[in-house]
Short mmCIF file of C-alpha atoms in Angstrom, two decimals:
data_model
loop_
_atom_site.label_atom_id
_atom_site.label_comp_id
_atom_site.label_asym_id
_atom_site.label_seq_id
_atom_site.Cartn_x
_atom_site.Cartn_y
_atom_site.Cartn_z
CA MET A 1 15.28 -140.45 -57.27
CA GLY A 2 11.67 -140.02 -56.08
CA ALA A 3 11.57 -143.63 -54.86
CA LEU A 4 14.85 -143.18 -52.99
CA LEU A 5 13.58 -139.98 -51.42
CA LYS A 6 10.51 -141.85 -50.16
CA SER A 7 12.75 -144.58 -48.73
CA GLU A 8 15.07 -142.11 -46.98
CA TRP A 9 12.09 -140.18 -45.66
CA ARG A 10 10.81 -143.41 -44.12
CA LYS A 11 14.19 -143.97 -42.48
CA LEU A 12 13.92 -140.48 -41.01
CA ILE A 13 10.43 -140.84 -39.59
CA TYR A 14 10.53 -144.52 -38.57
CA ALA A 15 13.54 -144.19 -36.25
CA ARG A 16 12.51 -143.27 -32.72
CA ALA A 17 15.92 -141.70 -32.07
CA HIS A 18 15.11 -138.93 -34.55
CA TRP A 19 11.89 -138.11 -32.69
CA GLY A 20 13.92 -138.09 -29.46
CA LEU A 21 16.26 -135.51 -30.98
CA LEU A 22 13.31 -133.33 -31.97
CA ILE A 23 11.85 -133.46 -28.45
CA ALA A 24 15.27 -132.71 -26.95
CA GLY A 25 15.66 -129.79 -29.35
CA ILE A 26 12.27 -128.36 -28.37
CA LEU A 27 13.11 -128.64 -24.66
CA LEU A 28 16.58 -127.15 -25.10
CA ALA A 29 15.42 -124.20 -27.20
CA GLY A 30 12.47 -123.51 -24.90
CA LEU A 31 14.60 -123.70 -21.78
CA SER A 32 17.37 -121.64 -23.33
CA THR A 33 15.16 -118.64 -24.14
CA ALA A 34 13.24 -118.98 -20.88
CA VAL A 35 16.41 -118.78 -18.78
CA THR A 36 18.23 -116.04 -20.73
CA PRO A 37 16.05 -113.12 -19.44
CA VAL A 38 16.79 -114.23 -15.89
CA ILE A 39 20.54 -114.17 -16.66
CA PHE A 40 20.37 -110.76 -18.36
CA ASP A 41 18.29 -109.36 -15.49
CA ASN A 42 21.08 -110.12 -13.04
CA PRO A 43 23.89 -107.51 -13.21
CA ASP A 44 26.43 -110.16 -12.12
CA THR A 45 25.64 -112.49 -15.01
CA GLY A 46 24.21 -110.19 -17.66
CA PHE A 47 27.35 -109.82 -19.82
CA GLY A 48 26.81 -106.06 -19.68
CA LEU A 49 23.43 -106.50 -21.32
CA SER A 50 20.15 -105.61 -19.64
CA LEU A 51 16.57 -106.30 -20.60
CA ASP A 52 15.72 -102.62 -21.16
CA GLN A 53 17.95 -102.73 -24.25
CA THR A 54 16.44 -103.85 -27.54
CA GLN A 55 19.61 -105.77 -28.48
CA SER A 56 19.30 -107.78 -25.24
CA VAL A 57 15.72 -108.76 -25.95
CA ASP A 58 16.72 -109.64 -29.51
CA ALA A 59 19.52 -111.80 -28.07
CA VAL A 60 16.97 -113.60 -25.87
CA TYR A 61 14.89 -114.50 -28.93
CA ALA A 62 18.02 -115.37 -30.94
CA ASN A 63 18.72 -118.07 -28.36
CA ALA A 64 15.72 -119.89 -29.80
CA ILE A 65 18.11 -121.25 -32.40
CA SER A 66 20.30 -122.93 -29.79
CA ALA A 67 19.27 -126.49 -30.72
CA TYR A 68 21.10 -126.18 -34.05
CA PHE A 69 23.52 -128.98 -33.25
CA PHE A 70 20.62 -131.46 -33.28
CA ALA A 71 20.33 -130.79 -37.02
CA ILE A 72 23.92 -131.88 -37.55
CA ILE A 73 23.37 -134.97 -35.36
CA ILE A 74 20.35 -135.99 -37.47
CA GLY A 75 22.47 -135.71 -40.60
CA ILE A 76 25.27 -137.76 -39.04
CA MET A 77 22.82 -140.43 -37.84
CA LEU A 78 21.16 -140.73 -41.24
CA MET A 79 24.44 -141.63 -42.87
CA SER A 80 26.73 -143.20 -40.27
CA GLY A 81 23.74 -145.15 -38.92
CA GLU A 82 23.84 -147.06 -42.21
CA PHE A 83 27.32 -148.32 -41.37
CA ARG A 84 26.65 -148.76 -37.65
CA HIS A 85 23.63 -151.00 -38.15
CA GLY A 86 24.77 -152.60 -41.40
CA THR A 87 21.77 -151.17 -43.27
CA ALA A 88 24.22 -149.76 -45.83
CA VAL A 89 24.22 -153.27 -47.33
CA ALA A 90 20.46 -153.19 -48.04
CA THR A 91 20.65 -149.54 -49.11
CA PHE A 92 23.41 -150.05 -51.66
CA LEU A 93 21.98 -153.35 -52.90
CA THR A 94 18.74 -151.54 -53.68
CA ALA A 95 20.42 -148.44 -55.06
CA PRO A 96 23.99 -149.33 -56.08
CA LYS A 97 24.80 -145.89 -57.48
CA ARG A 98 26.32 -144.48 -54.33
CA GLY A 99 26.41 -140.88 -55.45
CA THR A 100 22.63 -140.95 -55.96
CA VAL A 101 22.12 -142.39 -52.48
CA LEU A 102 24.30 -139.66 -51.00
CA ALA A 103 22.44 -136.95 -52.92
CA THR A 104 19.11 -138.30 -51.64
CA LYS A 105 20.39 -138.40 -48.09
CA LEU A 106 21.59 -134.81 -48.39
CA VAL A 107 18.08 -133.73 -49.44
CA ILE A 108 16.36 -135.66 -46.64
CA ALA A 109 18.89 -134.50 -44.04
CA ALA A 110 18.30 -130.92 -45.18
CA ILE A 111 14.54 -131.39 -44.75
CA GLY A 112 14.99 -133.19 -41.42
CA GLY A 113 17.42 -130.60 -40.08
CA MET A 114 15.11 -127.83 -41.23
CA LEU A 115 12.08 -129.38 -39.53
CA VAL A 116 13.95 -129.87 -36.26
CA MET A 117 15.20 -126.30 -36.36
CA VAL A 118 11.87 -124.72 -37.34
CA ILE A 119 9.92 -126.61 -34.66
CA SER A 120 12.51 -126.17 -31.89
CA THR A 121 13.06 -122.50 -32.78
CA ALA A 122 9.31 -121.85 -32.71
CA ALA A 123 9.23 -123.46 -29.27
CA GLY A 124 12.21 -121.31 -28.26
CA LEU A 125 10.54 -118.11 -29.44
CA ALA A 126 7.42 -119.05 -27.51
CA GLY A 127 9.55 -119.79 -24.43
CA GLY A 128 11.26 -116.39 -24.73
CA TRP A 129 7.97 -114.58 -25.18
CA ILE A 130 6.49 -116.25 -22.08
CA ALA A 131 9.64 -115.60 -20.01
CA LEU A 132 9.87 -111.93 -21.06
CA SER A 133 6.24 -111.39 -20.11
CA PHE A 134 7.43 -111.70 -16.49
CA PHE A 135 9.73 -108.67 -16.97
CA PRO A 136 7.49 -105.62 -17.48
CA ASP A 137 10.45 -103.29 -18.08
CA ALA A 138 11.83 -105.38 -20.92
CA ALA A 139 12.30 -103.51 -24.18
CA SER A 140 10.41 -104.49 -27.30
CA PRO A 141 12.31 -106.61 -29.81
CA THR A 142 13.11 -105.30 -33.27
CA ASN A 143 10.54 -106.11 -35.92
CA GLU A 144 12.99 -108.28 -37.81
CA VAL A 145 14.15 -110.57 -35.03
CA PHE A 146 11.38 -113.15 -35.38
CA ILE A 147 11.58 -113.45 -39.14
CA ASN A 148 15.40 -113.41 -39.09
CA THR A 149 15.50 -116.11 -36.42
CA MET A 150 13.04 -118.32 -38.29
CA LEU A 151 14.89 -117.79 -41.58
CA ALA A 152 18.16 -118.64 -39.86
CA ALA A 153 16.47 -121.75 -38.42
CA VAL A 154 15.37 -122.88 -41.90
CA VAL A 155 18.72 -122.24 -43.56
CA SER A 156 20.99 -123.42 -40.73
CA GLY A 157 18.85 -126.54 -40.18
CA ALA A 158 19.13 -127.48 -43.84
CA VAL A 159 22.83 -126.66 -44.12
CA LEU A 160 23.81 -128.36 -40.86
CA GLY A 161 21.81 -131.46 -41.85
CA ILE A 162 23.81 -131.55 -45.09
CA ILE A 163 27.09 -131.10 -43.21
CA GLY A 164 26.03 -133.90 -40.84
CA VAL A 165 25.47 -136.36 -43.72
CA ALA A 166 28.82 -135.42 -45.24
CA LEU A 167 30.54 -135.91 -41.86
CA GLY A 168 28.74 -139.20 -41.31
CA THR A 169 29.96 -140.41 -44.70
CA LEU A 170 33.54 -139.38 -44.04
CA VAL A 171 33.61 -140.73 -40.47
CA ARG A 172 31.63 -143.97 -40.55
CA ASN A 173 31.88 -144.51 -36.79
CA GLN A 174 28.69 -142.85 -35.55
CA MET A 175 29.81 -142.11 -31.99
CA LEU A 176 33.12 -140.70 -33.22
CA ALA A 177 31.35 -138.50 -35.78
CA ILE A 178 28.82 -137.13 -33.25
CA THR A 179 31.41 -136.65 -30.50
CA GLY A 180 33.78 -134.99 -32.96
CA ALA A 181 31.09 -132.61 -34.22
CA LEU A 182 30.01 -131.62 -30.70
CA LEU A 183 33.63 -131.24 -29.57
CA TYR A 184 34.30 -128.98 -32.52
CA LEU A 185 31.17 -126.85 -32.06
CA PHE A 186 31.45 -126.41 -28.28
CA VAL A 187 35.19 -126.55 -27.60
CA ILE A 188 37.34 -126.02 -30.68
CA ASP A 189 35.16 -123.41 -32.41
CA PRO A 190 34.93 -121.15 -29.30
CA ILE A 191 38.70 -121.49 -28.72
CA LEU A 192 39.44 -120.52 -32.33
CA LEU A 193 36.97 -117.66 -31.96
CA ALA A 194 38.82 -116.40 -28.88
CA LEU A 195 42.31 -116.88 -30.32
CA ALA A 196 41.58 -115.49 -33.77
CA PRO A 197 38.47 -113.32 -33.63
CA ASP A 198 38.93 -112.14 -37.21
CA THR A 199 38.58 -115.68 -38.53
CA GLY A 200 35.66 -116.43 -36.21
CA LYS A 201 33.19 -114.96 -38.64
CA TYR A 202 34.08 -117.73 -41.09
CA LEU A 203 33.58 -120.52 -38.54
CA PRO A 204 30.22 -122.34 -38.22
CA GLN A 205 29.04 -120.58 -35.06
CA GLY A 206 30.05 -117.18 -36.41
CA LEU A 207 28.24 -117.95 -39.66
CA ILE A 208 25.08 -119.07 -37.85
CA ALA A 209 25.16 -115.90 -35.74
CA ALA A 210 25.66 -113.87 -38.92
CA MET A 211 22.61 -115.50 -40.50
CA LEU A 212 20.53 -114.15 -37.62
CA ALA A 213 21.54 -110.61 -38.67
CA LEU A 214 21.67 -109.59 -35.01
CA ASP A 215 23.33 -106.40 -33.94
CA ILE A 216 25.07 -107.16 -30.64
CA GLN A 217 28.18 -105.36 -29.46
CA ALA A 218 29.87 -106.67 -26.33
CA PRO A 219 33.53 -106.85 -27.40
CA GLU A 220 34.73 -107.38 -23.82
CA PHE A 221 33.04 -110.80 -24.03
CA GLY A 222 34.19 -111.51 -27.58
CA ILE A 223 30.76 -110.71 -29.03
CA ASP A 224 30.62 -108.15 -31.80
CA THR A 225 28.26 -109.22 -34.50
CA THR A 226 28.73 -106.01 -36.46
CA ALA A 227 31.98 -107.45 -37.83
CA TYR A 228 30.25 -110.65 -38.98
CA LEU A 229 29.46 -111.45 -42.61
CA PRO A 230 26.17 -110.30 -44.18
CA PRO A 231 23.43 -112.97 -43.70
CA LEU A 232 23.37 -114.08 -47.33
CA THR A 233 27.17 -114.36 -47.56
CA ALA A 234 27.23 -116.33 -44.29
CA THR A 235 24.64 -118.73 -45.71
CA VAL A 236 26.64 -119.24 -48.89
CA VAL A 237 29.86 -119.87 -46.90
CA LEU A 238 28.05 -122.36 -44.65
CA LEU A 239 26.68 -124.14 -47.75
CA GLY A 240 30.23 -124.15 -49.08
CA TYR A 241 31.31 -126.13 -46.00
CA GLY A 242 28.56 -128.66 -46.79
CA ALA A 243 29.61 -128.90 -50.45
CA VAL A 244 33.28 -129.44 -49.53
CA PHE A 245 32.42 -132.16 -47.01
CA ALA A 246 30.02 -133.87 -49.44
CA GLY A 247 32.63 -133.68 -52.22
CA LEU A 248 35.24 -135.20 -49.92
CA ALA A 249 32.80 -137.95 -48.95
CA ILE A 250 32.12 -138.84 -52.60
CA ALA A 251 35.83 -138.82 -53.43
CA THR A 252 36.89 -140.94 -50.46
CA SER A 253 34.51 -142.76 -48.15
CA LEU A 254 31.87 -143.73 -50.71
CA ARG A 255 34.47 -145.49 -52.85
CA ARG A 256 35.33 -147.87 -50.04
CA ASP A 257 33.90 -151.39 -49.82
CA ILE A 258 30.67 -151.79 -47.87
CA GLU A 259 31.07 -154.25 -45.02
CA MET B 1 24.04 -166.78 -71.90
CA ALA B 2 25.03 -167.51 -68.31
CA ALA B 3 22.94 -165.75 -65.70
CA ILE B 4 26.09 -164.94 -63.76
CA ALA B 5 29.56 -164.78 -65.34
CA ILE B 6 32.66 -164.37 -63.20
CA SER B 7 35.85 -163.86 -65.18
CA GLY B 8 39.40 -163.62 -63.79
CA LEU B 9 38.10 -162.14 -60.55
CA VAL B 10 40.78 -161.02 -58.13
CA LYS B 11 40.18 -159.32 -54.81
CA THR B 12 43.19 -158.39 -52.75
CA TYR B 13 43.33 -157.20 -49.14
CA GLY B 14 46.84 -155.98 -48.47
CA LYS B 15 49.14 -158.68 -49.80
CA GLN B 16 46.56 -161.45 -49.51
CA ASN B 17 44.42 -162.59 -52.41
CA ALA B 18 40.97 -163.27 -50.94
CA VAL B 19 39.79 -164.23 -54.44
CA ASP B 20 42.45 -165.40 -56.87
CA ASN B 21 41.68 -165.33 -60.59
CA LEU B 22 38.26 -166.94 -60.22
CA THR B 23 36.36 -167.76 -63.39
CA ALA B 24 32.94 -169.43 -63.27
CA ASN B 25 29.57 -169.34 -64.97
CA ILE B 26 26.24 -169.88 -63.27
CA ALA B 27 23.63 -171.34 -65.61
CA LYS B 28 20.19 -169.79 -65.83
CA GLY B 29 17.39 -171.61 -64.04
CA ARG B 30 19.73 -173.81 -61.99
CA ILE B 31 20.47 -173.97 -58.28
CA THR B 32 24.21 -173.71 -57.79
CA GLY B 33 25.92 -174.49 -54.51
CA PHE B 34 28.94 -172.30 -53.78
CA LEU B 35 31.15 -174.19 -51.38
CA GLY B 36 34.47 -173.74 -49.68
CA PRO B 37 36.11 -173.78 -46.27
CA ASN B 38 35.89 -170.74 -44.00
CA GLY B 39 37.90 -167.90 -45.47
CA ALA B 40 37.95 -169.48 -48.93
CA GLY B 41 36.64 -166.27 -50.51
CA LYS B 42 32.96 -167.14 -51.00
CA SER B 43 31.53 -164.07 -49.29
CA THR B 44 34.09 -161.80 -50.92
CA THR B 45 33.16 -163.18 -54.34
CA LEU B 46 29.46 -162.61 -53.68
CA ARG B 47 30.15 -159.09 -52.41
CA CYS B 48 32.08 -158.30 -55.58
CA LEU B 49 29.21 -159.73 -57.61
CA VAL B 50 26.65 -157.37 -56.06
CA GLY B 51 28.90 -154.33 -56.09
CA LEU B 52 29.51 -153.97 -52.36
CA SER B 53 33.22 -154.66 -52.85
CA ALA B 54 35.23 -153.43 -55.79
CA PRO B 55 37.23 -156.19 -57.55
CA THR B 56 40.98 -155.60 -57.73
CA SER B 57 40.75 -156.96 -61.29
CA GLY B 58 38.44 -159.13 -63.37
CA THR B 59 34.69 -158.94 -63.72
CA ALA B 60 31.59 -160.33 -62.06
CA LEU B 61 28.55 -159.79 -64.27
CA ILE B 62 24.84 -160.52 -64.01
CA TYR B 63 23.17 -160.87 -67.39
CA ASP B 64 26.32 -159.33 -68.88
CA LYS B 65 26.07 -156.23 -66.75
CA ARG B 66 27.74 -155.04 -63.60
CA TYR B 67 25.29 -155.08 -60.69
CA ARG B 68 25.39 -151.29 -60.46
CA ASP B 69 24.34 -151.03 -64.11
CA LEU B 70 21.20 -153.17 -63.72
CA ASP B 71 17.90 -151.35 -64.05
CA ASN B 72 16.17 -151.60 -60.68
CA PRO B 73 18.47 -154.39 -59.40
CA LEU B 74 16.04 -155.59 -56.72
CA SER B 75 13.62 -156.78 -59.40
CA GLN B 76 16.39 -158.85 -61.01
CA VAL B 77 18.57 -160.00 -58.13
CA GLY B 78 17.61 -160.83 -54.54
CA THR B 79 20.49 -161.04 -52.10
CA VAL B 80 20.99 -162.38 -48.60
CA LEU B 81 24.43 -161.71 -47.17
CA ASP B 82 25.85 -162.63 -43.79
CA SER B 83 25.33 -159.14 -42.44
CA ARG B 84 21.58 -158.76 -42.28
CA GLY B 85 21.24 -155.19 -43.43
CA PHE B 86 18.22 -154.31 -41.33
CA HIS B 87 17.85 -151.62 -38.66
CA PRO B 88 17.42 -153.16 -35.19
CA ALA B 89 15.15 -150.38 -33.90
CA LEU B 90 12.68 -150.68 -36.79
CA THR B 91 10.03 -153.35 -37.03
CA GLY B 92 10.34 -156.09 -39.60
CA LYS B 93 7.59 -154.47 -41.64
CA GLN B 94 9.16 -151.00 -41.44
CA ASN B 95 12.52 -152.39 -42.54
CA LEU B 96 10.95 -153.99 -45.60
CA ARG B 97 8.89 -150.89 -46.36
CA VAL B 98 12.09 -148.82 -46.45
CA VAL B 99 13.59 -151.22 -49.01
CA ALA B 100 10.33 -151.48 -50.96
CA ALA B 101 10.05 -147.71 -51.27
CA ALA B 102 13.59 -147.42 -52.62
CA ALA B 103 12.85 -150.01 -55.31
CA GLY B 104 9.41 -148.60 -56.18
CA ILE B 105 7.70 -151.75 -54.90
CA PRO B 106 4.17 -151.29 -53.47
CA ASP B 107 3.70 -151.77 -49.71
CA SER B 108 1.18 -154.56 -50.39
CA ARG B 109 4.09 -156.71 -51.60
CA VAL B 110 5.70 -156.31 -48.15
CA ASP B 111 2.67 -157.99 -46.56
CA GLU B 112 2.83 -160.74 -49.17
CA VAL B 113 6.49 -161.62 -48.57
CA LEU B 114 6.06 -161.45 -44.80
CA GLU B 115 3.33 -164.05 -45.17
CA MET B 116 5.52 -166.16 -47.49
CA VAL B 117 8.31 -166.33 -44.90
CA GLU B 118 5.76 -166.89 -42.10
CA LEU B 119 6.60 -163.66 -40.28
CA LYS B 120 3.22 -162.00 -40.57
CA ASP B 121 2.55 -162.24 -36.85
CA ALA B 122 5.95 -160.74 -36.00
CA ALA B 123 5.74 -157.96 -38.59
CA GLY B 124 5.19 -155.27 -35.95
CA LYS B 125 7.97 -156.46 -33.69
CA ARG B 126 11.27 -154.57 -33.58
CA MET B 127 14.04 -156.39 -35.38
CA LYS B 128 16.30 -156.39 -32.31
CA ASN B 129 13.75 -158.68 -30.65
CA TYR B 130 13.84 -161.21 -33.50
CA SER B 131 15.51 -164.60 -33.04
CA LEU B 132 18.30 -165.52 -35.44
CA GLY B 133 15.88 -167.70 -37.41
CA MET B 134 13.41 -164.81 -37.70
CA LYS B 135 16.19 -162.50 -38.88
CA GLN B 136 17.11 -165.03 -41.57
CA ARG B 137 13.49 -165.21 -42.70
CA LEU B 138 13.28 -161.42 -42.80
CA ALA B 139 16.45 -161.33 -44.89
CA LEU B 140 14.89 -163.85 -47.29
CA ALA B 141 11.72 -161.76 -47.39
CA GLY B 142 13.88 -158.78 -48.40
CA ALA B 143 15.54 -160.85 -51.10
CA ILE B 144 12.26 -161.89 -52.74
CA LEU B 145 10.62 -158.47 -52.34
CA GLY B 146 11.22 -157.58 -55.99
CA ASP B 147 10.27 -161.08 -57.24
CA PRO B 148 13.73 -161.43 -58.80
CA GLU B 149 14.87 -164.06 -61.31
CA ILE B 150 18.20 -164.53 -59.55
CA LEU B 151 18.81 -165.17 -55.87
CA ILE B 152 22.24 -164.87 -54.27
CA LEU B 153 22.25 -166.36 -50.80
CA ASP B 154 25.29 -166.37 -48.52
CA GLU B 155 24.95 -168.95 -45.76
CA PRO B 156 21.15 -168.63 -45.48
CA ALA B 157 21.02 -171.60 -43.08
CA ASN B 158 23.53 -170.11 -40.63
CA GLY B 159 22.19 -170.30 -37.09
CA LEU B 160 18.95 -172.00 -38.06
CA ASP B 161 17.66 -174.86 -35.92
CA PRO B 162 16.65 -178.15 -37.62
CA ALA B 163 13.08 -176.94 -38.09
CA GLY B 164 14.40 -173.72 -39.64
CA ILE B 165 16.66 -175.65 -41.98
CA ALA B 166 13.75 -177.86 -43.06
CA TRP B 167 11.68 -174.73 -43.66
CA LEU B 168 14.50 -173.17 -45.69
CA ARG B 169 14.85 -176.30 -47.83
CA LYS B 170 11.15 -176.23 -48.70
CA PHE B 171 11.28 -172.51 -49.30
CA LEU B 172 14.23 -172.74 -51.69
CA ARG B 173 12.64 -175.62 -53.58
CA LYS B 174 9.47 -173.61 -54.00
CA LEU B 175 11.48 -170.66 -55.33
CA ALA B 176 13.45 -172.91 -57.67
CA GLU B 177 10.26 -174.41 -59.09
CA GLY B 178 9.51 -170.99 -60.53
CA GLY B 179 12.64 -171.31 -62.73
CA ARG B 180 14.80 -168.96 -60.72
CA THR B 181 18.57 -169.02 -60.80
CA ILE B 182 19.86 -169.53 -57.27
CA LEU B 183 23.48 -169.21 -56.16
CA VAL B 184 23.75 -170.35 -52.56
CA SER B 185 26.79 -170.70 -50.34
CA SER B 186 26.51 -173.01 -47.38
CA HIS B 187 28.34 -175.36 -45.03
CA GLN B 188 25.33 -177.66 -44.79
CA LEU B 189 26.75 -180.19 -47.24
CA ALA B 190 24.08 -182.87 -46.74
CA GLU B 191 21.41 -180.25 -47.33
CA MET B 192 23.21 -178.95 -50.39
CA GLN B 193 23.50 -182.41 -51.90
CA ASN B 194 19.72 -182.73 -51.78
CA THR B 195 19.01 -179.23 -52.99
CA VAL B 196 21.46 -178.00 -55.62
CA ASP B 197 21.91 -178.93 -59.29
CA ASP B 198 25.44 -177.63 -59.81
CA VAL B 199 28.43 -177.11 -57.54
CA LEU B 200 31.29 -174.62 -57.41
CA ILE B 201 34.01 -175.33 -54.86
CA ILE B 202 36.72 -172.79 -54.05
CA ASN B 203 39.67 -172.94 -51.69
CA LYS B 204 42.06 -170.12 -50.83
CA GLY B 205 40.34 -167.96 -53.41
CA LYS B 206 40.85 -170.39 -56.29
CA LEU B 207 38.27 -172.51 -58.08
CA ILE B 208 39.03 -176.18 -57.43
CA ALA B 209 35.93 -177.90 -58.80
CA SER B 210 32.84 -177.05 -60.80
CA GLY B 211 30.12 -178.91 -62.64
CA SER B 212 26.89 -180.72 -62.03
CA MET B 213 26.45 -182.49 -58.71
CA LYS B 214 26.94 -185.83 -60.44
CA GLU B 215 30.14 -184.68 -62.15
CA VAL B 216 31.69 -183.37 -58.96
CA VAL B 217 30.48 -185.96 -56.48
CA GLY B 218 30.24 -189.12 -58.60
CA ASP B 219 28.65 -191.90 -56.60
CA GLY B 220 29.89 -190.67 -53.23
CA SER B 221 28.65 -187.95 -50.93
CA LEU B 222 29.22 -184.24 -51.36
CA GLU B 223 30.94 -184.17 -47.98
CA ASP B 224 33.48 -186.81 -49.05
CA ALA B 225 34.17 -185.00 -52.32
CA PHE B 226 34.47 -181.67 -50.54
CA LEU B 227 36.91 -182.98 -47.93
CA ALA B 228 39.00 -184.70 -50.57
CA LEU B 229 39.17 -181.57 -52.72
CA THR B 230 39.90 -179.13 -49.92
CA GLY B 231 42.37 -181.29 -48.05
CA GLY B 232 40.03 -182.02 -45.18
CA GLU B 233 39.28 -178.45 -44.18
CA LEU B 234 35.68 -177.81 -43.27
#
């Protein structure tokens, strides 16, 4: 498996598109935390939060994790890219045991997703720190917010990378898999969250928010993290999603002929 | 023991038998031409042989084992299929290094095979900028990366210009001199007549002729024999 890991690692670092995703993630996370204090500082757009509240400043830093969907895209590209470019032929000729290939991809996608999240989140935290320095009345963040955000970046990056590979195995069409994932995360998930808030804590975005262990209460805007799962439970549930998708992929898509 | 043994192989897509109860043996150390009209089931047979397609029934074995059960298959079998299997955004060298790493082959071997297929100067070029002939050479480089005893080549001359075909002929002869078993499908019948030792001809998924070139062709040409056997379809 060591040889396969080396091969998959090379696929990860050789493809320019993956570097593009990392750069995009850094820019998005940095911009996201840099803009949030400006939004919170404006009473018309501040969601009832203001920068003199610790929870608001924590929420600014928590935005550093906003590039999480790039982790899932990397996972999708690692797997569905094999079918899109026909490289699955070379991959499965070299390593015909498909379950082993999938397991290796899950490991590399977890590492890739984690790296993207750690680097982009660090950039986001730096962006937030710089932006908040322009607001002298801003409260201090809690001691835990930085470590919680970085931990959430590590875990969510790894888990979302795994989910991405599983999705990319199930849905071999790369564009369909990426579009479907983004549609779910940014349209369907928020709608489900609004329609059934109690189930929202079990959905990916609710689980990622729970991993941050933030304490934000703004129920009028559908935000009340106190009802979310404990961070460790949220992580396990998110990993469960990955395991179910990977299991489905092994049972279905990987049994199909390789064209 | 045959290097490759296909026994009662059936591959069905819907109601259509792409391969229909095919049985054939490929002798060790021989070059065998695998011929048939378009859609005869050649590529499907080869895909079943290397485990990319699952047979509906029957077996296709290499040294008495399924491809997936071979230890480090790349060191035993080199394969070129019609889909190239390389990433267009990676350079030729990067593509081969990905494959080499998976098979535990040192990177120095990548440089060697690139030189063998005369792609050393284009090694740093992205694959999407390769001509069809260069892509074919890269595919051949991938096939010989593990210095395998058996080569399975599906239409390796497809899209090659006359100079490319001449190069391929020399290249295959050189490989065959080393005692390798080569199973090659092609439509270049004149080329095949000069290159292969044995012939397998299939039509509509069924084996219609097999044997040495002399046995199948007699005193005529391979093209005449092929057209007579397949009812004029080429």
